[in-house]
Amino acid sequence: MFRRILIANRGEIAVRIIRACRQLGITSIAVYSTADQDSLHTSLADESICIGPPSASESYLHIPSIIAAAEICDAHAIHPGYGFLSENAKFAEICRECNIGFIGPTPEAISLSGDKAACRRRVREAGVPVVPGSEGLVSDPEEALAIAKEIGFPVLVKASAGGGGKGMRTAHNDVALKNALSLAAAEAEAAFGNPGVYIEKFIEGARHVEFQIMGDQHGKVVALGERECTIQRRHQKLIEETPSTGLTPALRKKMAAAAVKAAKAINYTNAGTAEFLLAPDGEFYFIEFNARIQVEHPVTEEVTGADLVVEQFRVAAGEPLEVDALKPTGAAIEARVYAEDPENNFAPSPGLISRCHLPGGAGIRVDSHLYSGYVVPRYYDSLLAKVIARGRTRDEAINRLVAALDEFTTEGVRTTAKLCARIVESDGFRRGELSPTFIEQFLPRAK
Ligand code: MV4
C-alpha cells in the first residue's frame, strides 16, 4: 500500500480522501491555491503545499505544479478526486512516466471513456444497448440528415469530448439539425479543443440512472448498485438516491450486468460509473462512462457498507477487490448543498460563513469542508456540503433528510439546502415519480 499520497483537489472531496487515508494509515498531503490557505483540507491533511494563485488553471489544473508538489513531498501516488485533473488522460500518463501512482483508471481507459463516440461504439460492440444514433463522429450535414431520417426526430447532437451536457444540442427538424451540428461542433471546439460530435435519438422523459463500478487489476469487475440522478437543473445534480424507484429487481439485474459488460469492454479498473437513460417504456440505453469517483458516491456507500475511496486505494495498489457479495440494504438519498441562491436564479453566493450548523443524528452523514468562519472562494465549484440520509425504507430516508436539511444553517451565504428539503418532501418525490422536468415545479420563478 502507498505510504504517502498527494490529493490533487480541494473542498469536500479532499476532506473525504484525507479521512480515507487516516483509516489506511497513509500520510495525506494537501495541495492548495492561495485562495484555499484557510480551507479545511489544507489544515486537516498531515502536510500541505501551496501550488499557485486562485485561478484553477494556475493551481488545481496546472499539471507541472501538481507534479512538482508530488516530487518535493515525495508522494508515492496522487488521488485526483473528481473534476479538475481526474479525467485528464495526459495527467495520468505523466504520473505513470514520473513513477507516481495514480489513484484511478489507466490513461488508456480515461482516454477511451473521454471519447464518447468511441466509447459508445466499443460498448455497443460488446452487446450493451446504446441509444439509436450515428456509428461514430458526424461532420457532414447530409449524413446527419440521413441518420435523423432513419432514427426519427427529435435528435441530440453531442460533443464527443463533452460530458454532463456540455456541447449538447437538440434538433426537431432538418433545418434545426444543420444548425445544431455546426453550433455543437463550434461549442465543442471552444470548450474542449475538439469539434467532434455524434448524434443520438432524443429519448423524451428518460431518467438518468447510473451504476457504480469497481474493477481491480486482476480482471475482476463488480457493479455496486445504481443511483437515480434524474433530479438535476442545467446538468447540475441536486438529489441522488438508491435504489431507483424506476427499476424492478429484474431490470436492475440486467442493467448491472450491462454496466459490468461496458466496464470490461473498455478494460476499466478502479472506481467508475456507467450512465444509462431509462426510457418511460422501460428500455434502457448506455450513454457514457465516467472515469472517476463521483460526487454522489456516498449514496452507494450508505447502502452497501463499502468505503469506495478506501477501495480505490486498495485496487490502485494492486490488491484484489474484496467488495463482492455486497448486498445493498435500505435506501439512501443525497442532497447537494451549493453556495447558490435559488431565489435569485442560482446566482453564486460566495463569501464569509460567519456561523454555520451542520445536521446530524441517526442515519445522517454530512460530507463537507464547512466550518464557522470559512470564506467560500468565488473561484471554484460552489458545492458546500452533501447531506446523505439512510433509512430502512425510502420513506424513512426522506423523513431524515428533510429534518436534516431544515436543520442545516449558514449565516452569510445562501444555499440550496431548503430547496432540496422542499423537493424531497413533495408528494411527487415521495411517490418516486421522477422526470427530467421535475425540478421546474419547485423553482420560485420561471427559469
Ligand atoms: C440524453 C437525454 C435524452 N436523450 N441523451 C444528461 C447529461 C448527460 N450525461 C446526458 N444527458 C441527457 N442525455 C439522449 N439521447 C437527456 C439527457 C438529460 C437528462 C436525462 C435524465 C435526467 C435529466 C436530464 C437532464 C438533462 C439532459
GROMACS .gro file of C-alpha atoms and ligand atoms in nm:
model
  474
    1MET     CA    1   0.000   0.000   0.000
    2PHE     CA    2   0.109   0.359  -0.063
    3ARG     CA    3   0.250   0.532   0.244
    4ARG     CA    4   0.237   0.897   0.129
    5ILE     CA    5  -0.020   1.030  -0.114
    6LEU     CA    6  -0.096   1.371  -0.255
    7ILE     CA    7  -0.452   1.492  -0.303
    8ALA     CA    8  -0.488   1.698  -0.621
    9ASN     CA    9  -0.818   1.850  -0.521
   10ARG     CA   10  -0.995   2.073  -0.267
   11GLY     CA   11  -1.325   2.108  -0.082
   12GLU     CA   12  -1.536   1.825   0.050
   13ILE     CA   13  -1.378   1.555  -0.168
   14ALA     CA   14  -1.027   1.643  -0.048
   15VAL     CA   15  -1.155   1.609   0.310
   16ARG     CA   16  -1.322   1.279   0.218
   17ILE     CA   17  -0.993   1.146   0.079
   18ILE     CA   18  -0.794   1.264   0.384
   19ARG     CA   19  -1.034   1.064   0.603
   20ALA     CA   20  -0.982   0.751   0.393
   21CYS     CA   21  -0.605   0.800   0.426
   22ARG     CA   22  -0.636   0.816   0.806
   23GLN     CA   23  -0.820   0.489   0.802
   24LEU     CA   24  -0.549   0.323   0.594
   25GLY     CA   25  -0.256   0.476   0.784
   26ILE     CA   26  -0.149   0.672   0.476
   27THR     CA   27   0.013   1.015   0.517
   28SER     CA   28  -0.202   1.269   0.332
   29ILE     CA   29  -0.056   1.571   0.155
   30ALA     CA   30  -0.289   1.853   0.054
   31VAL     CA   31  -0.221   2.097  -0.227
   32TYR     CA   32  -0.386   2.437  -0.208
   33SER     CA   33  -0.412   2.759  -0.400
   34THR     CA   34  -0.362   3.092  -0.223
   35ALA     CA   35  -0.743   3.121  -0.212
   36ASP     CA   36  -0.753   2.799  -0.006
   37GLN     CA   37  -0.490   2.889   0.254
   38ASP     CA   38  -0.757   2.869   0.526
   39SER     CA   39  -0.960   2.586   0.376
   40LEU     CA   40  -1.033   2.273   0.576
   41HIS     CA   41  -0.843   2.033   0.350
   42THR     CA   42  -0.531   2.247   0.389
   43SER     CA   43  -0.533   2.226   0.768
   44LEU     CA   44  -0.675   1.875   0.802
   45ALA     CA   45  -0.414   1.697   0.588
   46ASP     CA   46  -0.094   1.572   0.751
   47GLU     CA   47   0.109   1.803   0.526
   48SER     CA   48   0.019   2.074   0.279
   49ILE     CA   49   0.186   2.262  -0.002
   50CYS     CA   50   0.084   2.576  -0.191
   51ILE     CA   51   0.066   2.523  -0.566
   52GLY     CA   52  -0.029   2.863  -0.702
   53PRO     CA   53  -0.273   3.151  -0.734
   54PRO     CA   54  -0.655   3.119  -0.703
   55SER     CA   55  -0.728   3.056  -1.069
   56ALA     CA   56  -0.775   2.679  -1.116
   57SER     CA   57  -0.583   2.686  -1.442
   58GLU     CA   58  -0.280   2.807  -1.248
   59SER     CA   59  -0.325   2.574  -0.949
   60TYR     CA   60  -0.551   2.266  -0.930
   61LEU     CA   61  -0.542   2.223  -1.309
   62HIS     CA   62  -0.176   2.309  -1.354
   63ILE     CA   63  -0.005   1.976  -1.413
   64PRO     CA   64   0.358   2.095  -1.369
   65SER     CA   65   0.276   2.247  -1.028
   66ILE     CA   66   0.099   1.932  -0.908
   67ILE     CA   67   0.377   1.701  -1.027
   68ALA     CA   68   0.642   1.930  -0.873
   69ALA     CA   69   0.449   1.925  -0.543
   70ALA     CA   70   0.437   1.544  -0.552
   71GLU     CA   71   0.812   1.525  -0.624
   72ILE     CA   72   0.900   1.776  -0.349
   73CYS     CA   73   0.683   1.596  -0.093
   74ASP     CA   74   0.794   1.252  -0.204
   75ALA     CA   75   0.436   1.139  -0.262
   76HIS     CA   76   0.405   0.783  -0.391
   77ALA     CA   77   0.071   0.843  -0.556
   78ILE     CA   78  -0.186   1.110  -0.640
   79HIS     CA   79  -0.559   1.095  -0.579
   80PRO     CA   80  -0.729   1.332  -0.824
   81GLY     CA   81  -1.079   1.331  -0.664
   82TYR     CA   82  -1.348   1.442  -0.913
   83GLY     CA   83  -1.337   1.733  -1.158
   84PHE     CA   84  -1.002   1.912  -1.211
   85LEU     CA   85  -0.746   1.657  -1.344
   86SER     CA   86  -0.945   1.345  -1.256
   87GLU     CA   87  -1.033   1.256  -1.616
   88ASN     CA   88  -0.725   1.402  -1.782
   89ALA     CA   89  -0.556   1.109  -1.960
   90LYS     CA   90  -0.241   1.313  -2.016
   91PHE     CA   91  -0.210   1.377  -1.643
   92ALA     CA   92  -0.250   1.006  -1.563
   93GLU     CA   93   0.013   0.933  -1.831
   94ILE     CA   94   0.256   1.189  -1.682
   95CYS     CA   95   0.209   1.033  -1.337
   96ARG     CA   96   0.297   0.697  -1.489
   97GLU     CA   97   0.609   0.841  -1.658
   98CYS     CA   98   0.716   1.005  -1.331
   99ASN     CA   99   0.666   0.679  -1.145
  100ILE     CA  100   0.391   0.832  -0.932
  101GLY     CA  101   0.087   0.612  -0.873
  102PHE     CA  102  -0.248   0.739  -0.999
  103ILE     CA  103  -0.548   0.650  -0.782
  104GLY     CA  104  -0.784   0.589  -1.068
  105PRO     CA  105  -0.812   0.409  -1.402
  106THR     CA  106  -0.534   0.374  -1.662
  107PRO     CA  107  -0.465   0.660  -1.907
  108GLU     CA  108  -0.599   0.432  -2.182
  109ALA     CA  109  -0.934   0.378  -2.005
  110ILE     CA  110  -0.963   0.751  -1.926
  111SER     CA  111  -0.889   0.833  -2.287
  112LEU     CA  112  -1.149   0.592  -2.424
  113SER     CA  113  -1.425   0.694  -2.182
  114GLY     CA  114  -1.347   1.059  -2.257
  115ASP     CA  115  -1.408   0.996  -2.627
  116LYS     CA  116  -1.785   0.945  -2.602
  117ALA     CA  117  -1.833   0.845  -2.965
  118ALA     CA  118  -1.556   0.582  -2.947
  119CYS     CA  119  -1.675   0.458  -2.606
  120ARG     CA  120  -2.033   0.430  -2.732
  121ARG     CA  121  -1.915   0.222  -3.028
  122ARG     CA  122  -1.696  -0.007  -2.815
  123VAL     CA  123  -1.973  -0.064  -2.561
  124ARG     CA  124  -2.233  -0.128  -2.832
  125GLU     CA  125  -1.999  -0.384  -2.995
  126ALA     CA  126  -1.982  -0.560  -2.659
  127GLY     CA  127  -2.358  -0.613  -2.679
  128VAL     CA  128  -2.482  -0.339  -2.448
  129PRO     CA  129  -2.780  -0.137  -2.575
  130VAL     CA  130  -2.691   0.222  -2.669
  131VAL     CA  131  -2.927   0.496  -2.789
  132PRO     CA  132  -3.003   0.467  -3.163
  133GLY     CA  133  -2.781   0.713  -3.349
  134SER     CA  134  -2.465   0.759  -3.551
  135GLU     CA  135  -2.195   0.491  -3.582
  136GLY     CA  136  -1.927   0.742  -3.484
  137LEU     CA  137  -1.850   1.108  -3.543
  138VAL     CA  138  -2.063   1.306  -3.784
  139SER     CA  139  -1.944   1.619  -3.966
  140ASP     CA  140  -2.135   1.606  -4.295
  141PRO     CA  141  -2.482   1.769  -4.268
  142GLU     CA  142  -2.622   1.536  -4.535
  143GLU     CA  143  -2.508   1.234  -4.336
  144ALA     CA  144  -2.667   1.387  -4.023
  145LEU     CA  145  -2.998   1.431  -4.207
  146ALA     CA  146  -2.988   1.071  -4.328
  147ILE     CA  147  -2.930   0.945  -3.973
  148ALA     CA  148  -3.213   1.161  -3.836
  149LYS     CA  149  -3.444   1.035  -4.110
  150GLU     CA  150  -3.368   0.680  -4.006
  151ILE     CA  151  -3.400   0.718  -3.629
  152GLY     CA  152  -3.658   0.997  -3.630
  153PHE     CA  153  -3.667   1.340  -3.469
  154PRO     CA  154  -3.603   1.480  -3.215
  155VAL     CA  155  -3.231   1.407  -3.208
  156LEU     CA  156  -2.945   1.524  -2.989
  157VAL     CA  157  -2.610   1.636  -3.120
  158LYS     CA  158  -2.349   1.562  -2.854
  159ALA     CA  159  -1.985   1.665  -2.825
  160SER     CA  160  -1.764   1.356  -2.824
  161ALA     CA  161  -1.523   1.520  -2.579
  162GLY     CA  162  -1.811   1.657  -2.370
  163GLY     CA  163  -1.999   1.522  -2.076
  164GLY     CA  164  -2.256   1.646  -1.833
  165GLY     CA  165  -2.443   1.814  -2.115
  166LYS     CA  166  -2.173   2.049  -2.243
  167GLY     CA  167  -2.180   2.090  -2.621
  168MET     CA  168  -2.521   1.922  -2.646
  169ARG     CA  169  -2.795   2.048  -2.884
  170THR     CA  170  -3.143   1.918  -2.962
  171ALA     CA  171  -3.297   1.932  -3.307
  172HIS     CA  172  -3.660   1.874  -3.405
  173ASN     CA  173  -3.630   1.913  -3.783
  174ASP     CA  174  -3.388   1.922  -4.077
  175VAL     CA  175  -3.306   2.294  -4.061
  176ALA     CA  176  -3.255   2.284  -3.684
  177LEU     CA  177  -3.030   1.980  -3.722
  178LYS     CA  178  -2.798   2.155  -3.967
  179ASN     CA  179  -2.769   2.445  -3.723
  180ALA     CA  180  -2.728   2.217  -3.422
  181LEU     CA  181  -2.448   2.031  -3.598
  182SER     CA  182  -2.236   2.340  -3.661
  183LEU     CA  183  -2.323   2.506  -3.329
  184ALA     CA  184  -2.239   2.195  -3.125
  185ALA     CA  185  -1.913   2.147  -3.318
  186ALA     CA  186  -1.811   2.511  -3.261
  187GLU     CA  187  -1.907   2.488  -2.892
  188ALA     CA  188  -1.712   2.164  -2.855
  189GLU     CA  189  -1.407   2.314  -3.028
  190ALA     CA  190  -1.419   2.617  -2.798
  191ALA     CA  191  -1.480   2.420  -2.477
  192PHE     CA  192  -1.270   2.108  -2.535
  193GLY     CA  193  -1.043   2.191  -2.830
  194ASN     CA  194  -1.214   1.908  -3.016
  195PRO     CA  195  -1.501   1.970  -3.261
  196GLY     CA  196  -1.609   1.603  -3.286
  197VAL     CA  197  -1.984   1.544  -3.245
  198TYR     CA  198  -2.215   1.245  -3.276
  199ILE     CA  199  -2.591   1.201  -3.299
  200GLU     CA  200  -2.840   1.019  -3.077
  201LYS     CA  201  -3.213   0.994  -3.080
  202PHE     CA  202  -3.351   1.220  -2.807
  203ILE     CA  203  -3.518   0.993  -2.552
  204GLU     CA  204  -3.801   1.201  -2.411
  205GLY     CA  205  -3.888   1.173  -2.044
  206ALA     CA  206  -3.592   0.941  -1.977
  207ARG     CA  207  -3.450   0.909  -1.629
  208HIS     CA  208  -3.079   0.923  -1.553
  209VAL     CA  209  -2.980   0.600  -1.379
  210GLU     CA  210  -2.614   0.518  -1.325
  211PHE     CA  211  -2.432   0.212  -1.191
  212GLN     CA  212  -2.128   0.222  -0.963
  213ILE     CA  213  -1.845   0.007  -1.093
  214MET     CA  214  -1.527  -0.114  -0.922
  215GLY     CA  215  -1.261  -0.302  -1.112
  216ASP     CA  216  -0.930  -0.441  -0.988
  217GLN     CA  217  -0.606  -0.508  -1.175
  218HIS     CA  218  -0.677  -0.881  -1.185
  219GLY     CA  219  -0.971  -0.864  -1.426
  220LYS     CA  220  -1.249  -0.855  -1.168
  221VAL     CA  221  -1.526  -0.601  -1.219
  222VAL     CA  222  -1.831  -0.560  -0.996
  223ALA     CA  223  -2.139  -0.337  -1.011
  224LEU     CA  224  -2.239  -0.196  -0.672
  225GLY     CA  225  -2.594  -0.095  -0.748
  226GLU     CA  226  -2.749   0.209  -0.908
  227ARG     CA  227  -2.801   0.574  -0.832
  228GLU     CA  228  -3.102   0.762  -0.958
  229CYS     CA  229  -2.988   1.112  -1.064
  230THR     CA  230  -3.286   1.247  -1.256
  231ILE     CA  231  -3.335   1.549  -1.029
  232GLN     CA  232  -3.097   1.798  -1.188
  233ARG     CA  233  -3.101   2.158  -1.300
  234ARG     CA  234  -2.896   2.260  -1.604
  235HIS     CA  235  -2.691   1.941  -1.572
  236GLN     CA  236  -2.620   2.014  -1.208
  237LYS     CA  237  -2.746   1.729  -0.994
  238LEU     CA  238  -2.938   1.826  -0.679
  239ILE     CA  239  -3.071   1.498  -0.541
  240GLU     CA  240  -2.945   1.142  -0.590
  241GLU     CA  241  -3.078   0.823  -0.440
  242THR     CA  242  -3.055   0.449  -0.433
  243PRO     CA  243  -3.239   0.226  -0.504
  244SER     CA  244  -3.406   0.391  -0.803
  245THR     CA  245  -3.786   0.387  -0.785
  246GLY     CA  246  -3.780   0.325  -1.161
  247LEU     CA  247  -3.623  -0.021  -1.151
  248THR     CA  248  -3.768  -0.366  -1.091
  249PRO     CA  249  -3.534  -0.631  -0.949
  250ALA     CA  250  -3.519  -0.794  -1.293
  251LEU     CA  251  -3.432  -0.467  -1.469
  252ARG     CA  252  -3.171  -0.386  -1.203
  253LYS     CA  253  -3.003  -0.718  -1.266
  254LYS     CA  254  -2.998  -0.664  -1.642
  255MET     CA  255  -2.861  -0.311  -1.611
  256ALA     CA  256  -2.594  -0.415  -1.359
  257ALA     CA  257  -2.479  -0.687  -1.600
  258ALA     CA  258  -2.473  -0.431  -1.883
  259ALA     CA  259  -2.269  -0.192  -1.667
  260VAL     CA  260  -2.011  -0.464  -1.594
  261LYS     CA  261  -2.001  -0.554  -1.964
  262ALA     CA  262  -1.943  -0.188  -2.054
  263ALA     CA  263  -1.660  -0.156  -1.800
  264LYS     CA  264  -1.495  -0.476  -1.924
  265ALA     CA  265  -1.526  -0.359  -2.285
  266ILE     CA  266  -1.307  -0.059  -2.202
  267ASN     CA  267  -1.067  -0.256  -1.974
  268TYR     CA  268  -1.175  -0.045  -1.682
  269THR     CA  269  -1.007  -0.055  -1.342
  270ASN     CA  270  -1.073   0.138  -1.020
  271ALA     CA  271  -1.398   0.326  -0.942
  272GLY     CA  272  -1.615   0.430  -1.234
  273THR     CA  273  -1.975   0.487  -1.332
  274ALA     CA  274  -2.180   0.360  -1.623
  275GLU     CA  275  -2.452   0.613  -1.710
  276PHE     CA  276  -2.780   0.498  -1.860
  277LEU     CA  277  -3.101   0.654  -1.980
  278LEU     CA  278  -3.412   0.473  -1.863
  279ALA     CA  279  -3.697   0.545  -2.101
  280PRO     CA  280  -4.061   0.570  -1.986
  281ASP     CA  281  -4.130   0.243  -2.171
  282GLY     CA  282  -3.873   0.059  -1.956
  283GLU     CA  283  -3.600   0.036  -2.222
  284PHE     CA  284  -3.251   0.133  -2.106
  285TYR     CA  285  -2.957   0.268  -2.304
  286PHE     CA  286  -2.592   0.317  -2.211
  287ILE     CA  287  -2.489   0.681  -2.271
  288GLU     CA  288  -2.145   0.734  -2.121
  289PHE     CA  289  -1.884   0.611  -1.878
  290ASN     CA  290  -1.742   0.837  -1.606
  291ALA     CA  291  -1.381   0.752  -1.521
  292ARG     CA  292  -1.370   0.893  -1.169
  293ILE     CA  293  -1.512   0.869  -0.819
  294GLN     CA  294  -1.832   1.072  -0.839
  295VAL     CA  295  -1.978   1.337  -0.612
  296GLU     CA  296  -2.272   1.110  -0.527
  297HIS     CA  297  -2.065   0.802  -0.432
  298PRO     CA  298  -2.172   0.818  -0.062
  299VAL     CA  299  -2.525   0.711  -0.155
  300THR     CA  300  -2.382   0.377  -0.266
  301GLU     CA  301  -2.159   0.356   0.040
  302GLU     CA  302  -2.453   0.408   0.275
  303VAL     CA  303  -2.647   0.107   0.145
  304THR     CA  304  -2.356  -0.130   0.075
  305GLY     CA  305  -2.124  -0.054   0.367
  306ALA     CA  306  -1.835  -0.025   0.120
  307ASP     CA  307  -1.580   0.255   0.151
  308LEU     CA  308  -1.527   0.333  -0.215
  309VAL     CA  309  -1.230   0.565  -0.161
  310VAL     CA  310  -1.055   0.303   0.050
  311GLU     CA  311  -1.128   0.051  -0.226
  312GLN     CA  312  -0.980   0.294  -0.480
  313PHE     CA  313  -0.653   0.297  -0.286
  314ARG     CA  314  -0.652  -0.079  -0.249
  315VAL     CA  315  -0.709  -0.163  -0.612
  316ALA     CA  316  -0.466   0.109  -0.729
  317ALA     CA  317  -0.203  -0.061  -0.509
  318GLY     CA  318  -0.272  -0.387  -0.694
  319GLU     CA  319  -0.476  -0.557  -0.423
  320PRO     CA  320  -0.769  -0.774  -0.531
  321LEU     CA  321  -1.124  -0.641  -0.491
  322GLU     CA  322  -1.291  -0.752  -0.173
  323VAL     CA  323  -1.625  -0.586  -0.236
  324ASP     CA  324  -1.802  -0.877  -0.391
  325ALA     CA  325  -2.116  -1.007  -0.234
  326LEU     CA  326  -2.224  -0.668  -0.100
  327LYS     CA  327  -2.597  -0.687  -0.071
  328PRO     CA  328  -2.743  -0.335  -0.051
  329THR     CA  329  -2.984  -0.280   0.236
  330GLY     CA  330  -3.231   0.002   0.282
  331ALA     CA  331  -3.234   0.333   0.098
  332ALA     CA  332  -3.010   0.638   0.084
  333ILE     CA  333  -3.069   0.986  -0.055
  334GLU     CA  334  -2.821   1.268  -0.102
  335ALA     CA  335  -2.896   1.639  -0.123
  336ARG     CA  336  -2.631   1.873  -0.259
  337VAL     CA  337  -2.592   2.199  -0.074
  338TYR     CA  338  -2.440   2.461  -0.305
  339ALA     CA  339  -2.346   2.818  -0.216
  340GLU     CA  340  -2.606   2.945  -0.462
  341ASP     CA  341  -2.924   3.147  -0.423
  342PRO     CA  342  -3.229   2.959  -0.552
  343GLU     CA  343  -3.434   3.278  -0.507
  344ASN     CA  344  -3.204   3.461  -0.745
  345ASN     CA  345  -3.168   3.221  -1.038
  346PHE     CA  346  -2.899   3.023  -0.855
  347ALA     CA  347  -2.654   3.312  -0.851
  348PRO     CA  348  -2.326   3.218  -0.682
  349SER     CA  349  -2.320   3.319  -0.316
  350PRO     CA  350  -1.956   3.322  -0.208
  351GLY     CA  351  -1.814   3.494   0.099
  352LEU     CA  352  -1.776   3.459   0.473
  353ILE     CA  353  -1.984   3.198   0.656
  354SER     CA  354  -1.992   3.378   0.990
  355ARG     CA  355  -2.174   3.090   1.159
  356CYS     CA  356  -2.294   2.752   1.047
  357HIS     CA  357  -2.460   2.444   1.183
  358LEU     CA  358  -2.430   2.104   1.020
  359PRO     CA  359  -2.703   1.850   1.096
  360GLY     CA  360  -2.651   1.504   1.242
  361GLY     CA  361  -2.848   1.229   1.412
  362ALA     CA  362  -2.947   0.875   1.329
  363GLY     CA  363  -2.889   0.783   0.965
  364ILE     CA  364  -2.740   1.120   0.868
  365ARG     CA  365  -2.398   1.169   0.708
  366VAL     CA  366  -2.261   1.509   0.612
  367ASP     CA  367  -1.962   1.527   0.377
  368SER     CA  368  -1.840   1.885   0.392
  369HIS     CA  369  -1.547   2.119   0.432
  370LEU     CA  370  -1.759   2.384   0.608
  371TYR     CA  371  -1.672   2.545   0.938
  372SER     CA  372  -1.776   2.866   1.113
  373GLY     CA  373  -1.559   3.144   0.976
  374TYR     CA  374  -1.488   2.975   0.640
  375VAL     CA  375  -1.478   3.206   0.341
  376VAL     CA  376  -1.629   3.040   0.031
  377PRO     CA  377  -1.395   3.139  -0.254
  378ARG     CA  378  -1.558   3.257  -0.578
  379TYR     CA  379  -1.312   3.069  -0.798
  380TYR     CA  380  -1.434   2.711  -0.775
  381ASP     CA  381  -1.737   2.484  -0.788
  382SER     CA  382  -1.983   2.601  -0.524
  383LEU     CA  383  -2.061   2.264  -0.361
  384LEU     CA  384  -2.051   2.323   0.017
  385ALA     CA  385  -2.188   2.001   0.159
  386LYS     CA  386  -2.358   1.676   0.078
  387VAL     CA  387  -2.622   1.564   0.324
  388ILE     CA  388  -2.688   1.192   0.295
  389ALA     CA  389  -2.973   1.018   0.476
  390ARG     CA  390  -3.002   0.645   0.512
  391GLY     CA  391  -3.316   0.457   0.616
  392ARG     CA  392  -3.454   0.106   0.631
  393THR     CA  393  -3.713   0.232   0.385
  394ARG     CA  394  -3.715   0.517   0.133
  395ASP     CA  395  -3.976   0.697   0.343
  396GLU     CA  396  -3.755   0.683   0.648
  397ALA     CA  397  -3.461   0.821   0.448
  398ILE     CA  398  -3.683   1.101   0.315
  399ASN     CA  399  -3.801   1.197   0.665
  400ARG     CA  400  -3.448   1.201   0.799
  401LEU     CA  401  -3.318   1.404   0.505
  402VAL     CA  402  -3.592   1.668   0.531
  403ALA     CA  403  -3.526   1.710   0.903
  404ALA     CA  404  -3.152   1.735   0.846
  405LEU     CA  405  -3.185   1.990   0.566
  406ASP     CA  406  -3.422   2.202   0.777
  407GLU     CA  407  -3.157   2.199   1.049
  408PHE     CA  408  -2.878   2.300   0.807
  409THR     CA  409  -2.785   2.664   0.872
  410THR     CA  410  -2.535   2.902   0.717
  411GLU     CA  411  -2.513   3.270   0.805
  412GLY     CA  412  -2.359   3.485   0.534
  413VAL     CA  413  -2.415   3.270   0.226
  414ARG     CA  414  -2.731   3.146   0.055
  415THR     CA  415  -2.760   2.774  -0.013
  416THR     CA  416  -2.977   2.517  -0.186
  417ALA     CA  417  -3.046   2.329   0.142
  418LYS     CA  418  -3.406   2.440   0.189
  419LEU     CA  419  -3.491   2.397  -0.180
  420CYS     CA  420  -3.370   2.038  -0.156
  421ALA     CA  421  -3.587   1.984   0.153
  422ARG     CA  422  -3.894   2.108  -0.036
  423ILE     CA  423  -3.821   1.883  -0.332
  424VAL     CA  424  -3.765   1.573  -0.121
  425GLU     CA  425  -4.079   1.622   0.091
  426SER     CA  426  -4.302   1.687  -0.210
  427ASP     CA  427  -4.576   1.441  -0.298
  428GLY     CA  428  -4.424   1.373  -0.639
  429PHE     CA  429  -4.085   1.285  -0.496
  430ARG     CA  430  -4.241   1.068  -0.225
  431ARG     CA  431  -4.429   0.879  -0.492
  432GLY     CA  432  -4.098   0.835  -0.676
  433GLU     CA  433  -4.240   0.979  -0.996
  434LEU     CA  434  -3.923   1.141  -1.126
  435SER     CA  435  -3.868   1.301  -1.465
  436PRO     CA  436  -3.617   1.543  -1.617
  437THR     CA  437  -3.871   1.827  -1.583
  438PHE     CA  438  -3.946   1.752  -1.216
  439ILE     CA  439  -3.729   2.031  -1.079
  440GLU     CA  440  -3.904   2.312  -1.265
  441GLN     CA  441  -4.209   2.288  -1.039
  442PHE     CA  442  -4.000   2.391  -0.742
  443LEU     CA  443  -3.824   2.692  -0.878
  444PRO     CA  444  -3.953   3.017  -0.724
  445ARG     CA  445  -3.953   3.200  -1.056
  446ALA     CA  446  -3.961   3.087  -1.416
  447LYS     CA  447  -3.611   2.990  -1.536
  448MV4     C1  448  -2.977   1.238  -2.327
  448MV4     C2  449  -3.110   1.274  -2.300
  448MV4     C3  450  -3.208   1.230  -2.389
  448MV4     N1  451  -3.174   1.156  -2.496
  448MV4     N2  452  -2.948   1.164  -2.436
  448MV4     C4  453  -2.784   1.448  -1.938
  448MV4     C5  454  -2.641   1.462  -1.903
  448MV4     C6  455  -2.563   1.385  -2.000
  448MV4     N3  456  -2.492   1.280  -1.934
  448MV4     C7  457  -2.662   1.333  -2.098
  448MV4     N4  458  -2.793   1.380  -2.062
  448MV4     C8  459  -2.902   1.351  -2.137
  448MV4     N5  460  -2.877   1.276  -2.248
  448MV4     C9  461  -3.045   1.125  -2.518
  448MV4     N6  462  -3.013   1.054  -2.627
  448MV4    C10  463  -3.136   1.352  -2.188
  448MV4    C11  464  -3.032   1.392  -2.106
  448MV4    C12  465  -3.065   1.477  -1.995
  448MV4    C13  466  -3.126   1.425  -1.879
  448MV4    C14  467  -3.153   1.292  -1.864
  448MV4    C15  468  -3.212   1.242  -1.750
  448MV4    C16  469  -3.244   1.329  -1.647
  448MV4    C17  470  -3.219   1.462  -1.657
  448MV4    C18  471  -3.158   1.512  -1.772
  448MV4    C19  472  -3.132   1.649  -1.783
  448MV4    C20  473  -3.074   1.696  -1.897
  448MV4    C21  474  -3.041   1.611  -2.002
   0.00000   0.00000   0.00000
